[in-house]
Amino acid sequence: MVLGVSFVDQLSTALVIGVITGGVYALVALGLVLVYKASGVFNFAQAEFGTVAVYAAYAALEFAGLPYGIALLVGVSAGVAMGLATERLIIRPLFDAPRVTLLVATAGVALLVIGVQFWRANDPALRVLAPISNELERVRVFGISVSDQRIVILLVLAATAAGLALFFRSPGGLAVLAASQEPTAAELVGVSVRRVSSLTWGVAALLGSLAGLLSAPISNFSPGFLTAGASGALIPGFTGAVIGGMTSMPGAVVGGLLVGIVESLGGLNALEGIPGARSLLVFASLLVVLLVRPQGLLGRAAA
Amino acid sequence: MALLEVRDLVVGYGPHPVLHGVSLDIEAGETCVLFGLNGAGKTTTVSAIAGLLAPSSGTITFDGQPIAGRPAAALVASGISLSPEGRRVFARLTVEQNLQLGGWVRRKDAAVARTQRQLVFDYFPRLAERGDQVAGTLSGGEQQMLAIGRALMSQPRLLLVDEASLGLSPTVARTVFEVMDRINDDGTTVLIVEQNAGVLPYADRVLIMEKGTLVFTGVGDEIRDADLRSTYLGA
Ligand SMILES: Nc1ncnc2c1ncn2[C@@H]1O[C@H](COP(=O)(O)OP(=O)(O)OP(=O)(O)O)[C@@H](O)[C@H]1O
Ligand SMILES: [Mg+2]
């Protein structure tokens, strides 16, 4: 940001940048909230569903020469396959284990997958996935150009959040909640707990894949890029999910966008002298939200 | 042919069997009560019938069909419904939502859902008053009513109730038994697991289980044996 730009201008710029970076966080947060609602697990592998999807799409595009749309489909399939495999091989056998064991297990999955990426795909370390369209300035908002890619992210976010919110108001959503609260009773009324589990991990992996495939083209990508590092979305996504209440789909969206905005406020000139101002602001606001509303912005007090 | 026929049922958790060859019949239209001390294997028996546990040997036949080993989620659609030990209501969902889930296998048929819901509210008016209450905040008696009501929503032909009166005051226990009696009069076959002799007046037949085998089968009045009475019925 150029020095001398008025504070209000800086604020509005930060707001726009915040919303467009927060869109990816919100997508990650949606997947985290879904898995948490369905199985009470903090899923550290959520962002890796996205990274795997990106590498698969990249390979389909660059090495197999498939058309862009097909390559995206290949990516989504790879991400969803990883989600289903994680559920089948890790989550289901540990069904009765304490939730903290599962948390560690998902972290293990993430580290394993990142390890494989470093092993198989670190040369070159930085790669570029083509964007959906090359239009970098579809609109200008407060002087910030917003690319097609960014707009697609926000549209996909809106559509998936609305879909999930509707789903949890439907009988199917009720069955997911029932399976997580009382699996035995859920079986007894005819809800297959296994099927519910596969379904939720599959959909969560789909959300992760979308987050990866849509955000990778914004800069370059490298092993584990969506989990950690400059374009990491896992920790901001978690923060957003918790701010939003951990069980609320709209909460995940609001929380994710909020984290994006707060983070970009850390770039204000007034904070120039403070190293790490962005994370400082994000975690300070997380703590404030948790102190004032422990159940999160849109979470229910006893849920 | 009886509605439910269990033959030489062996069920266990891990390598050691808990049931050592249980055989029993439940006739269509009757109310059966299964007595037994703690750890006798009553819950294991009804869990196997409802499909929560797979037997290691023996057969279970429901309405002429072999069902041993079929999962619970499939059996409830064929007409076997269990109100489990410990009630296991969906604590963070409302009474209405619990009932709606009880009707999961009949969800395509709005008419059945409506009739069954009406029936449940008819049996347990308390539930009707508390439709929007979160189930976890219901009293113990109300949760028991909800668990039975939820099991009724699938329109079962055989209703299994494990520990119908555990932890209930004598008055509430009697209410539950009376409703079970009405449910039976309305045409549902009933198997109640009990430790409370108060259920005897409502039973067509009594089964007594000890250490994984049935030691007595007969009508309630036949329990003349003073030892059996004092051991199992506290009377
Ligand atoms: N999940 C389990 N794992 C291992 N053993 C079990 C399990 N559930 C029950 N058992 C054992 O099986 C035996 C029969 O238990 P069951 O629950 O069927 O008894 P019950 O007659 O229902 O007793 P209660 O009146 O206390 O409910 C007991 O010895 C019990 O310890
Ligand atoms: Mg028992």
Coordinates of C-alpha atoms and ligand atoms in Angstrom, one line a residue:
Chain A
M1 CA 0.0 0.0 0.0
V2 CA 1.3 3.4 -0.9
L3 CA 2.0 5.8 2.0
G4 CA -0.2 8.8 2.1
V5 CA -3.3 7.0 1.0
S6 CA -6.1 8.0 3.3
F7 CA -7.0 5.7 6.2
V8 CA -10.6 5.2 4.9
D9 CA -9.2 4.2 1.5
Q10 CA -6.9 1.8 3.2
L11 CA -9.8 0.3 5.2
S12 CA -12.0 -0.2 2.2
T13 CA -9.0 -1.8 0.4
A14 CA -8.4 -4.1 3.3
L15 CA -12.0 -5.0 3.4
V16 CA -12.1 -6.1 -0.3
I17 CA -8.8 -8.0 -0.1
G18 CA -10.0 -9.6 3.1
V19 CA -13.3 -10.8 1.6
I20 CA -11.5 -12.3 -1.4
T21 CA -8.8 -14.1 0.6
G22 CA -11.4 -15.0 3.2
G23 CA -13.4 -16.8 0.6
V24 CA -10.9 -19.7 0.5
Y25 CA -10.8 -19.8 4.3
A26 CA -14.5 -20.0 4.4
L27 CA -14.6 -22.9 2.0
V28 CA -12.1 -24.8 4.2
A29 CA -14.1 -23.8 7.3
L30 CA -17.2 -25.3 5.8
G31 CA -15.5 -28.7 5.3
L32 CA -14.1 -28.6 8.8
V33 CA -17.6 -27.7 10.3
L34 CA -19.2 -30.5 8.3
V35 CA -16.9 -33.2 9.6
Y36 CA -17.0 -31.8 13.1
K37 CA -20.8 -31.8 13.1
A38 CA -20.9 -35.4 11.8
S39 CA -18.1 -37.0 13.7
G40 CA -16.8 -34.6 16.3
V41 CA -13.4 -34.6 14.7
F42 CA -11.1 -31.7 14.1
N43 CA -9.9 -32.7 10.6
F44 CA -6.3 -31.6 10.1
A45 CA -6.3 -33.3 6.7
Q46 CA -9.0 -31.0 5.3
A47 CA -6.7 -28.7 3.3
E48 CA -4.7 -31.7 2.0
F49 CA -7.8 -32.9 0.2
G50 CA -7.4 -29.7 -1.7
T51 CA -3.6 -30.0 -2.3
V52 CA -4.1 -33.6 -3.6
A53 CA -6.8 -32.4 -5.9
V54 CA -4.5 -29.7 -7.3
Y55 CA -1.6 -32.0 -8.0
A56 CA -4.0 -34.5 -9.7
A57 CA -5.5 -31.7 -11.8
Y58 CA -2.1 -30.4 -12.7
A59 CA -0.9 -33.8 -13.8
A60 CA -4.0 -34.3 -15.9
L61 CA -3.5 -30.9 -17.5
E62 CA 0.2 -30.8 -18.0
F63 CA 1.2 -34.5 -18.4
A64 CA -1.9 -36.1 -19.8
G65 CA -2.9 -33.0 -21.8
L66 CA -6.6 -33.3 -20.8
P67 CA -8.9 -30.3 -21.3
Y68 CA -9.2 -27.9 -18.4
G69 CA -12.7 -28.9 -17.3
I70 CA -11.8 -32.6 -17.3
A71 CA -8.6 -31.9 -15.4
L72 CA -10.7 -30.1 -12.7
L73 CA -12.9 -33.2 -12.6
V74 CA -9.9 -35.4 -12.2
G75 CA -8.7 -33.2 -9.4
V76 CA -12.0 -33.3 -7.6
S77 CA -12.2 -37.1 -8.0
A78 CA -8.7 -37.5 -6.5
G79 CA -9.6 -35.3 -3.6
V80 CA -12.9 -37.1 -2.9
A81 CA -11.1 -40.4 -3.3
M82 CA -8.6 -39.4 -0.6
G83 CA -11.5 -38.3 1.7
L84 CA -13.3 -41.6 1.3
A85 CA -10.0 -43.5 1.8
T86 CA -9.3 -41.5 4.9
E87 CA -12.7 -42.3 6.3
R88 CA -12.5 -46.0 5.4
L89 CA -8.9 -46.6 6.5
I90 CA -8.5 -44.3 9.4
I91 CA -11.7 -42.9 10.8
R92 CA -13.9 -46.0 10.7
P93 CA -11.5 -48.3 12.5
L94 CA -11.0 -45.6 15.1
F95 CA -14.8 -45.1 15.4
D96 CA -14.8 -45.7 19.2
A97 CA -11.5 -44.1 19.9
P98 CA -11.3 -40.8 21.8
R99 CA -11.8 -37.8 19.5
V100 CA -8.3 -36.5 20.3
T101 CA -6.8 -39.8 18.8
L102 CA -8.7 -39.1 15.6
L103 CA -7.4 -35.5 15.6
V104 CA -3.9 -36.8 15.8
A105 CA -4.7 -39.4 13.1
T106 CA -5.9 -36.8 10.7
A107 CA -2.8 -34.7 11.3
G108 CA -0.9 -37.9 10.5
V109 CA -2.7 -38.2 7.2
A110 CA -2.0 -34.6 6.3
L111 CA 1.8 -35.0 7.1
L112 CA 2.0 -38.2 5.2
V113 CA 0.4 -36.8 2.1
I114 CA 2.6 -33.7 2.3
G115 CA 5.6 -36.0 2.6
V116 CA 4.6 -37.8 -0.5
Q117 CA 4.2 -34.5 -2.4
F118 CA 7.7 -33.5 -1.3
W119 CA 9.0 -36.9 -2.4
R120 CA 7.3 -37.1 -5.8
A121 CA 6.6 -33.5 -6.8
N122 CA 9.2 -31.2 -5.4
D123 CA 11.1 -30.6 -8.7
P124 CA 10.2 -27.9 -9.5
A125 CA 9.0 -26.9 -6.1
L126 CA 6.8 -24.1 -7.4
R127 CA 4.2 -24.9 -10.0
V128 CA 1.4 -23.0 -11.6
L129 CA -2.1 -24.2 -12.2
A130 CA -4.0 -22.2 -14.9
P131 CA -6.9 -20.2 -13.8
I132 CA -10.5 -20.8 -15.0
S133 CA -10.3 -17.5 -16.9
N134 CA -7.5 -15.1 -17.5
E135 CA -9.6 -12.0 -16.8
L136 CA -7.8 -10.4 -13.9
E137 CA -10.1 -7.4 -13.6
R138 CA -13.7 -8.4 -14.1
V139 CA -14.7 -5.6 -11.7
R140 CA -13.0 -2.9 -9.6
V141 CA -14.2 -2.5 -6.0
F142 CA -12.8 0.4 -4.1
G143 CA -10.0 0.6 -6.6
I144 CA -9.1 -3.1 -6.2
S145 CA -9.4 -5.3 -9.3
V146 CA -11.2 -8.5 -8.7
S147 CA -10.4 -11.3 -11.1
D148 CA -12.8 -13.9 -12.4
Q149 CA -11.1 -16.5 -10.3
R150 CA -11.9 -14.6 -7.1
I151 CA -15.5 -14.1 -8.2
V152 CA -15.8 -17.8 -8.9
I153 CA -14.5 -18.6 -5.4
L154 CA -17.1 -16.4 -3.8
L155 CA -19.9 -17.8 -6.0
V156 CA -18.9 -21.4 -5.2
L157 CA -18.7 -20.5 -1.5
A158 CA -22.2 -19.0 -1.5
A159 CA -23.6 -22.0 -3.4
T160 CA -22.0 -24.6 -1.2
A161 CA -22.8 -22.8 2.1
A162 CA -26.4 -22.5 1.0
G163 CA -26.6 -26.1 0.0
L164 CA -25.1 -27.3 3.2
A165 CA -27.4 -25.1 5.3
L166 CA -30.4 -26.4 3.5
F167 CA -29.2 -30.0 3.8
F168 CA -28.9 -29.7 7.6
R169 CA -32.6 -28.5 7.7
S170 CA -33.6 -31.6 5.7
P171 CA -34.3 -35.1 7.0
G172 CA -30.9 -36.2 5.6
G173 CA -29.2 -33.6 7.8
L174 CA -31.2 -34.7 10.8
A175 CA -29.9 -38.3 10.1
V176 CA -26.3 -37.0 10.1
L177 CA -26.8 -35.3 13.5
A178 CA -28.5 -38.4 14.8
A179 CA -25.6 -40.6 13.7
S180 CA -23.1 -38.4 15.5
Q181 CA -25.1 -38.1 18.7
E182 CA -26.2 -41.7 19.2
P183 CA -24.8 -44.0 16.6
T184 CA -26.6 -47.1 18.1
A185 CA -29.9 -45.4 18.2
A186 CA -29.4 -44.1 14.7
E187 CA -28.8 -47.7 13.5
L188 CA -31.9 -48.8 15.3
V189 CA -34.1 -46.3 13.5
G190 CA -32.6 -47.4 10.2
V191 CA -29.9 -44.8 9.6
S192 CA -26.7 -46.5 8.3
V193 CA -24.0 -44.9 10.4
R194 CA -21.3 -46.1 7.9
R195 CA -23.0 -44.6 5.0
V196 CA -23.5 -41.3 6.8
S197 CA -19.8 -41.3 7.6
S198 CA -18.7 -42.0 4.0
L199 CA -21.1 -39.3 2.8
T200 CA -19.9 -36.6 5.1
W201 CA -16.2 -37.3 4.5
G202 CA -16.8 -37.4 0.8
V203 CA -18.6 -34.1 0.8
A204 CA -16.0 -32.6 3.1
A205 CA -13.3 -33.7 0.7
L206 CA -15.2 -32.2 -2.2
L207 CA -15.2 -28.9 -0.4
G208 CA -11.5 -29.2 0.3
S209 CA -10.9 -30.0 -3.4
L210 CA -12.8 -27.0 -4.5
A211 CA -10.9 -24.8 -2.1
G212 CA -7.6 -26.1 -3.5
L213 CA -8.5 -26.1 -7.2
L214 CA -10.0 -22.6 -7.1
S215 CA -7.3 -21.0 -5.0
A216 CA -4.2 -22.6 -6.4
P217 CA -4.3 -20.5 -9.7
I218 CA -4.2 -17.3 -7.7
S219 CA -0.4 -17.6 -7.1
N220 CA 1.8 -20.7 -7.5
F221 CA 1.5 -23.9 -5.5
S222 CA 4.0 -26.3 -3.8
P223 CA 3.7 -29.4 -1.6
G224 CA 1.3 -28.8 1.3
F225 CA 0.5 -25.2 0.1
L226 CA -3.0 -25.2 1.3
T227 CA -2.2 -26.6 4.7
A228 CA 0.7 -24.3 5.7
G229 CA 2.8 -21.5 4.3
A230 CA 1.9 -18.2 2.7
S231 CA -1.2 -19.5 1.0
G232 CA -2.1 -21.9 3.9
A233 CA -5.8 -21.9 4.6
L234 CA -6.1 -24.6 7.3
I235 CA -5.3 -22.5 10.3
P236 CA -7.3 -19.5 9.1
G237 CA -10.1 -21.9 8.2
F238 CA -10.0 -23.4 11.7
T239 CA -10.0 -20.0 13.2
G240 CA -13.0 -19.0 11.1
A241 CA -14.9 -22.2 11.9
V242 CA -14.3 -21.6 15.6
I243 CA -15.3 -17.9 15.4
G244 CA -18.4 -19.0 13.6
G245 CA -19.3 -21.5 16.3
M246 CA -17.9 -24.8 14.8
T247 CA -21.3 -26.2 14.2
S248 CA -22.9 -23.5 12.0
M249 CA -22.6 -23.4 8.2
P250 CA -23.4 -19.7 8.0
G251 CA -21.0 -19.2 10.9
A252 CA -18.2 -20.9 9.0
V253 CA -18.7 -18.5 6.1
V254 CA -18.9 -15.4 8.3
G255 CA -16.0 -16.6 10.4
G256 CA -13.8 -17.4 7.3
L257 CA -14.5 -14.0 5.7
L258 CA -13.9 -12.3 9.0
V259 CA -10.5 -13.9 9.4
G260 CA -9.6 -12.8 5.8
I261 CA -10.7 -9.2 6.7
V262 CA -8.9 -9.1 10.0
E263 CA -5.8 -10.5 8.4
S264 CA -5.7 -7.9 5.7
L265 CA -6.3 -5.2 8.3
G266 CA -2.9 -6.3 9.7
G267 CA -1.5 -4.8 6.5
L268 CA -2.6 -1.3 7.4
N269 CA 0.1 1.4 7.3
A270 CA -0.5 2.2 11.0
L271 CA 0.7 -1.3 11.9
E272 CA 3.7 -1.3 9.6
G273 CA 6.2 -1.4 12.4
I274 CA 4.8 -4.5 14.0
P275 CA 6.2 -7.8 12.6
G276 CA 3.5 -10.5 12.4
A277 CA 0.7 -7.9 12.7
R278 CA -1.6 -10.1 10.6
S279 CA -1.5 -13.2 12.8
L280 CA -1.5 -11.1 15.9
L281 CA -4.7 -9.5 14.9
V282 CA -6.3 -12.7 13.8
F283 CA -5.6 -14.6 17.0
A284 CA -6.4 -11.5 19.2
S285 CA -9.9 -11.4 17.5
L286 CA -10.3 -15.1 18.0
L287 CA -9.7 -14.7 21.7
V288 CA -12.0 -11.8 22.0
V289 CA -14.8 -13.7 20.3
L290 CA -14.3 -16.7 22.5
L291 CA -14.2 -14.6 25.6
V292 CA -17.3 -12.7 24.7
R293 CA -19.2 -15.5 23.1
P294 CA -17.7 -18.9 23.9
Q295 CA -20.1 -20.6 21.6
G296 CA -18.9 -18.6 18.7
L297 CA -20.8 -16.0 16.6
L298 CA -23.5 -18.3 15.3
G299 CA -23.0 -21.4 17.4
R300 CA -25.7 -22.5 19.9
A301 CA -24.9 -22.2 23.6
A302 CA -25.3 -25.8 24.5
A303 CA -24.8 -27.4 21.1
Chain B
M1 CA -45.4 -70.8 13.6
A2 CA -44.4 -68.1 16.1
L3 CA -43.7 -64.5 14.9
L4 CA -40.2 -64.7 16.3
E5 CA -38.3 -68.0 16.7
V6 CA -34.9 -68.1 18.3
R7 CA -33.0 -71.3 18.2
D8 CA -29.7 -72.3 19.9
L9 CA -28.5 -68.7 19.9
V10 CA -24.9 -68.2 20.8
V11 CA -23.7 -64.6 21.1
G12 CA -20.7 -63.1 22.6
Y13 CA -18.4 -60.1 22.7
G14 CA -15.0 -61.4 21.6
P15 CA -14.2 -65.0 22.0
H16 CA -16.3 -65.9 25.0
P17 CA -20.0 -66.5 24.5
V18 CA -22.4 -64.6 26.7
L19 CA -25.5 -66.5 25.5
H20 CA -25.0 -70.3 25.5
G21 CA -27.7 -71.6 23.2
V22 CA -30.9 -69.6 23.9
S23 CA -34.2 -70.8 22.3
L24 CA -37.4 -68.9 22.6
D25 CA -40.6 -68.3 20.7
I26 CA -42.7 -65.1 20.7
E27 CA -46.2 -65.6 19.4
A28 CA -47.9 -62.9 17.3
G29 CA -50.0 -60.7 19.5
E30 CA -48.6 -61.5 22.9
T31 CA -46.7 -59.6 25.5
C32 CA -43.6 -61.4 26.7
V33 CA -41.5 -60.3 29.6
L34 CA -37.8 -61.3 29.9
F35 CA -36.5 -61.3 33.5
G36 CA -33.1 -62.0 34.8
L37 CA -30.4 -60.6 37.2
N38 CA -27.8 -58.1 36.1
G39 CA -25.5 -59.6 33.6
A40 CA -27.8 -62.6 32.8
G41 CA -27.7 -61.7 29.0
K42 CA -31.1 -60.0 28.5
T43 CA -29.7 -57.0 26.6
T44 CA -27.4 -59.3 24.6
T45 CA -30.5 -61.3 23.6
V46 CA -32.6 -58.3 22.4
S47 CA -29.6 -56.7 20.8
A48 CA -29.1 -59.8 18.7
I49 CA -32.8 -60.0 17.8
A50 CA -32.7 -56.3 16.7
G51 CA -29.5 -56.8 14.7
L52 CA -27.0 -54.8 16.8
L53 CA -25.0 -58.0 17.5
A54 CA -24.3 -60.8 15.0
P55 CA -24.7 -64.3 16.6
S56 CA -21.8 -66.7 16.3
S57 CA -24.3 -69.6 15.8
G58 CA -28.0 -70.3 16.0
T59 CA -30.9 -69.0 14.0
I60 CA -33.4 -66.2 14.4
T61 CA -36.5 -66.3 12.3
F62 CA -38.9 -63.4 12.1
D63 CA -42.2 -64.0 10.2
G64 CA -40.7 -67.0 8.5
Q65 CA -37.5 -65.2 7.3
P66 CA -34.1 -65.9 8.7
I67 CA -32.7 -62.7 10.0
A68 CA -29.7 -63.6 12.2
G69 CA -26.8 -61.3 11.3
R70 CA -28.8 -58.8 9.3
P71 CA -28.0 -55.2 10.4
A72 CA -30.4 -53.3 12.6
A73 CA -30.9 -50.6 10.0
A74 CA -32.4 -53.4 7.7
L75 CA -34.5 -55.1 10.4
V76 CA -36.3 -52.0 11.5
A77 CA -37.7 -51.8 7.9
S78 CA -39.0 -55.4 8.3
G79 CA -40.8 -54.6 11.5
I80 CA -38.5 -55.1 14.4
S81 CA -38.0 -52.1 16.6
L82 CA -35.9 -51.8 19.8
S83 CA -36.1 -49.2 22.5
P84 CA -32.6 -49.7 23.8
E85 CA -31.2 -49.9 27.2
G86 CA -30.3 -46.5 28.5
R87 CA -32.9 -44.9 26.2
R88 CA -30.4 -43.3 23.9
V89 CA -32.6 -40.5 22.8
F90 CA -30.9 -38.0 20.5
A91 CA -30.2 -35.6 23.3
R92 CA -29.5 -32.4 21.3
L93 CA -32.5 -32.8 19.0
T94 CA -36.0 -31.9 19.9
V95 CA -38.8 -34.4 20.8
E96 CA -40.3 -33.8 17.3
Q97 CA -37.0 -34.5 15.6
N98 CA -36.5 -37.7 17.6
L99 CA -39.9 -38.9 16.5
Q100 CA -39.3 -37.9 12.9
L101 CA -36.1 -40.0 13.0
G102 CA -38.0 -42.9 14.5
G103 CA -40.0 -42.9 11.3
W104 CA -36.9 -42.9 9.1
V105 CA -37.6 -46.1 7.3
R106 CA -41.2 -45.0 6.6
R107 CA -40.2 -41.4 5.7
K108 CA -41.5 -41.7 2.1
D109 CA -45.0 -42.3 3.4
A110 CA -46.3 -39.1 5.0
A111 CA -49.6 -40.8 6.0
V112 CA -47.8 -43.4 8.1
A113 CA -45.7 -40.7 9.8
R114 CA -48.8 -38.7 10.6
T115 CA -50.7 -41.7 12.0
Q116 CA -47.8 -43.0 14.1
R117 CA -47.1 -39.6 15.5
Q118 CA -50.7 -39.2 16.5
L119 CA -50.7 -42.6 18.0
V120 CA -47.5 -41.8 20.0
F121 CA -49.0 -38.6 21.3
D122 CA -52.1 -40.5 22.2
Y123 CA -50.2 -43.0 24.3
F124 CA -47.9 -40.3 25.8
P125 CA -49.7 -36.9 25.9
R126 CA -46.7 -35.6 27.8
L127 CA -44.6 -35.8 24.6
A128 CA -47.2 -33.8 22.6
E129 CA -46.8 -30.9 25.1
R130 CA -43.0 -31.0 24.7
G131 CA -42.5 -31.3 21.0
D132 CA -40.0 -28.4 20.8
Q133 CA -38.1 -29.3 23.9
V134 CA -34.5 -30.7 23.4
A135 CA -34.6 -34.4 24.4
G136 CA -31.6 -34.1 26.7
T137 CA -33.5 -31.9 29.0
L138 CA -36.5 -34.2 29.4
S139 CA -37.0 -36.0 32.7
G140 CA -36.0 -39.7 32.9
G141 CA -39.6 -40.8 32.6
E142 CA -40.2 -38.5 29.6
Q143 CA -37.0 -39.8 27.9
Q144 CA -38.3 -43.4 28.4
M145 CA -41.6 -42.4 26.8
L146 CA -39.7 -40.7 24.0
A147 CA -37.5 -43.8 23.4
I148 CA -40.6 -46.0 23.2
G149 CA -42.4 -43.5 21.1
R150 CA -39.5 -43.2 18.7
A151 CA -39.4 -47.0 18.4
L152 CA -43.1 -47.0 17.5
M153 CA -42.7 -44.5 14.7
S154 CA -41.5 -47.2 12.3
Q155 CA -44.8 -49.0 12.8
P156 CA -43.2 -52.2 14.1
R157 CA -44.8 -55.6 14.3
L158 CA -42.4 -56.6 17.1
L159 CA -41.5 -54.0 19.7
L160 CA -38.6 -54.7 22.0
V161 CA -38.2 -52.5 25.1
D162 CA -35.0 -53.0 27.2
E163 CA -35.3 -51.8 30.8
A164 CA -38.7 -50.3 30.4
S165 CA -38.9 -49.1 34.0
L166 CA -35.3 -48.7 35.2
G167 CA -35.0 -45.5 37.3
L168 CA -38.6 -44.6 37.0
S169 CA -40.9 -43.9 40.0
P170 CA -43.5 -46.6 40.7
T171 CA -46.2 -44.3 39.3
V172 CA -44.4 -43.5 36.1
A173 CA -43.3 -47.2 35.8
R174 CA -47.0 -48.2 36.0
T175 CA -47.9 -45.6 33.3
V176 CA -45.3 -47.0 31.0
F177 CA -46.5 -50.6 31.6
E178 CA -50.1 -49.5 31.0
V179 CA -49.2 -47.9 27.7
M180 CA -47.2 -51.0 26.7
D181 CA -50.4 -53.0 27.4
R182 CA -52.4 -50.6 25.1
I183 CA -49.7 -50.9 22.4
N184 CA -50.1 -54.6 22.6
D185 CA -53.9 -54.4 22.5
D186 CA -53.6 -52.3 19.4
G187 CA -51.9 -55.2 17.7
T188 CA -48.2 -54.9 18.2
T189 CA -46.3 -57.9 19.6
V190 CA -44.2 -56.8 22.6
L191 CA -41.1 -58.1 24.4
I192 CA -40.2 -56.2 27.5
V193 CA -36.9 -56.7 29.4
E194 CA -37.6 -56.0 33.1
Q195 CA -36.4 -56.5 36.6
N196 CA -39.6 -55.1 38.2
A197 CA -42.4 -57.5 39.1
G198 CA -44.9 -54.7 38.6
V199 CA -45.0 -55.7 34.9
L200 CA -46.3 -59.2 35.7
P201 CA -50.0 -58.4 35.4
Y202 CA -49.5 -57.2 31.8
A203 CA -47.5 -60.3 30.7
D204 CA -48.9 -63.1 28.7
R205 CA -45.7 -65.0 29.2
V206 CA -42.6 -64.8 31.3
L207 CA -39.1 -65.8 30.3
I208 CA -36.4 -66.0 33.0
M209 CA -32.8 -66.0 32.0
E210 CA -29.8 -66.9 34.1
K211 CA -26.1 -66.8 33.0
G212 CA -26.9 -66.9 29.4
T213 CA -29.6 -69.5 29.3
L214 CA -33.3 -69.5 29.8
V215 CA -34.2 -71.2 33.0
F216 CA -38.0 -70.7 33.0
T217 CA -40.7 -70.1 30.4
G218 CA -44.4 -70.0 31.3
V219 CA -47.2 -67.7 32.3
G220 CA -46.7 -65.4 35.2
D221 CA -48.9 -67.4 37.6
E222 CA -46.8 -70.5 37.1
I223 CA -43.8 -68.9 38.9
R224 CA -44.8 -70.7 42.0
D225 CA -41.3 -71.8 42.8
A226 CA -40.5 -69.7 45.8
D227 CA -36.8 -69.6 44.9
L228 CA -37.5 -68.2 41.4
R229 CA -39.9 -65.6 42.8
S230 CA -37.5 -64.4 45.4
T231 CA -34.5 -64.4 43.2
Y232 CA -35.9 -62.8 40.1
L233 CA -39.0 -60.9 41.0
G234 CA -38.2 -59.8 44.5
A235 CA -41.6 -61.1 45.5
Ligands
LIG1 N1 -19.9 -54.7 25.1 C1 -19.6 -55.8 25.9 N2 -18.3 -56.3 25.9 C2 -18.0 -57.3 26.7 N3 -18.8 -57.9 27.5 C3 -20.1 -57.5 27.5 C4 -20.5 -56.4 26.7 N4 -21.8 -56.1 27.0 C5 -22.2 -57.1 27.9 N5 -21.2 -57.9 28.2 C6 -21.2 -59.0 29.2 O1 -22.2 -59.9 28.8 C7 -22.9 -60.3 29.9 C8 -24.4 -60.1 29.7 O2 -24.7 -58.7 29.6 P1 -26.1 -58.1 29.3 O3 -25.9 -56.7 29.1 O4 -26.7 -58.9 28.2 O5 -26.9 -58.4 30.6 P2 -28.3 -57.9 31.1 O6 -29.0 -59.1 31.5 O7 -28.9 -57.0 30.1 O8 -27.9 -57.2 32.4 P3 -28.5 -55.8 33.1 O9 -29.8 -56.3 33.8 O10 -27.5 -55.4 34.0 O11 -28.8 -54.9 32.0 C9 -22.4 -59.6 31.1 O12 -21.5 -60.5 31.8 C10 -21.6 -58.5 30.5 O13 -20.5 -58.2 31.3
MG2 MG -29.4 -55.1 30.1

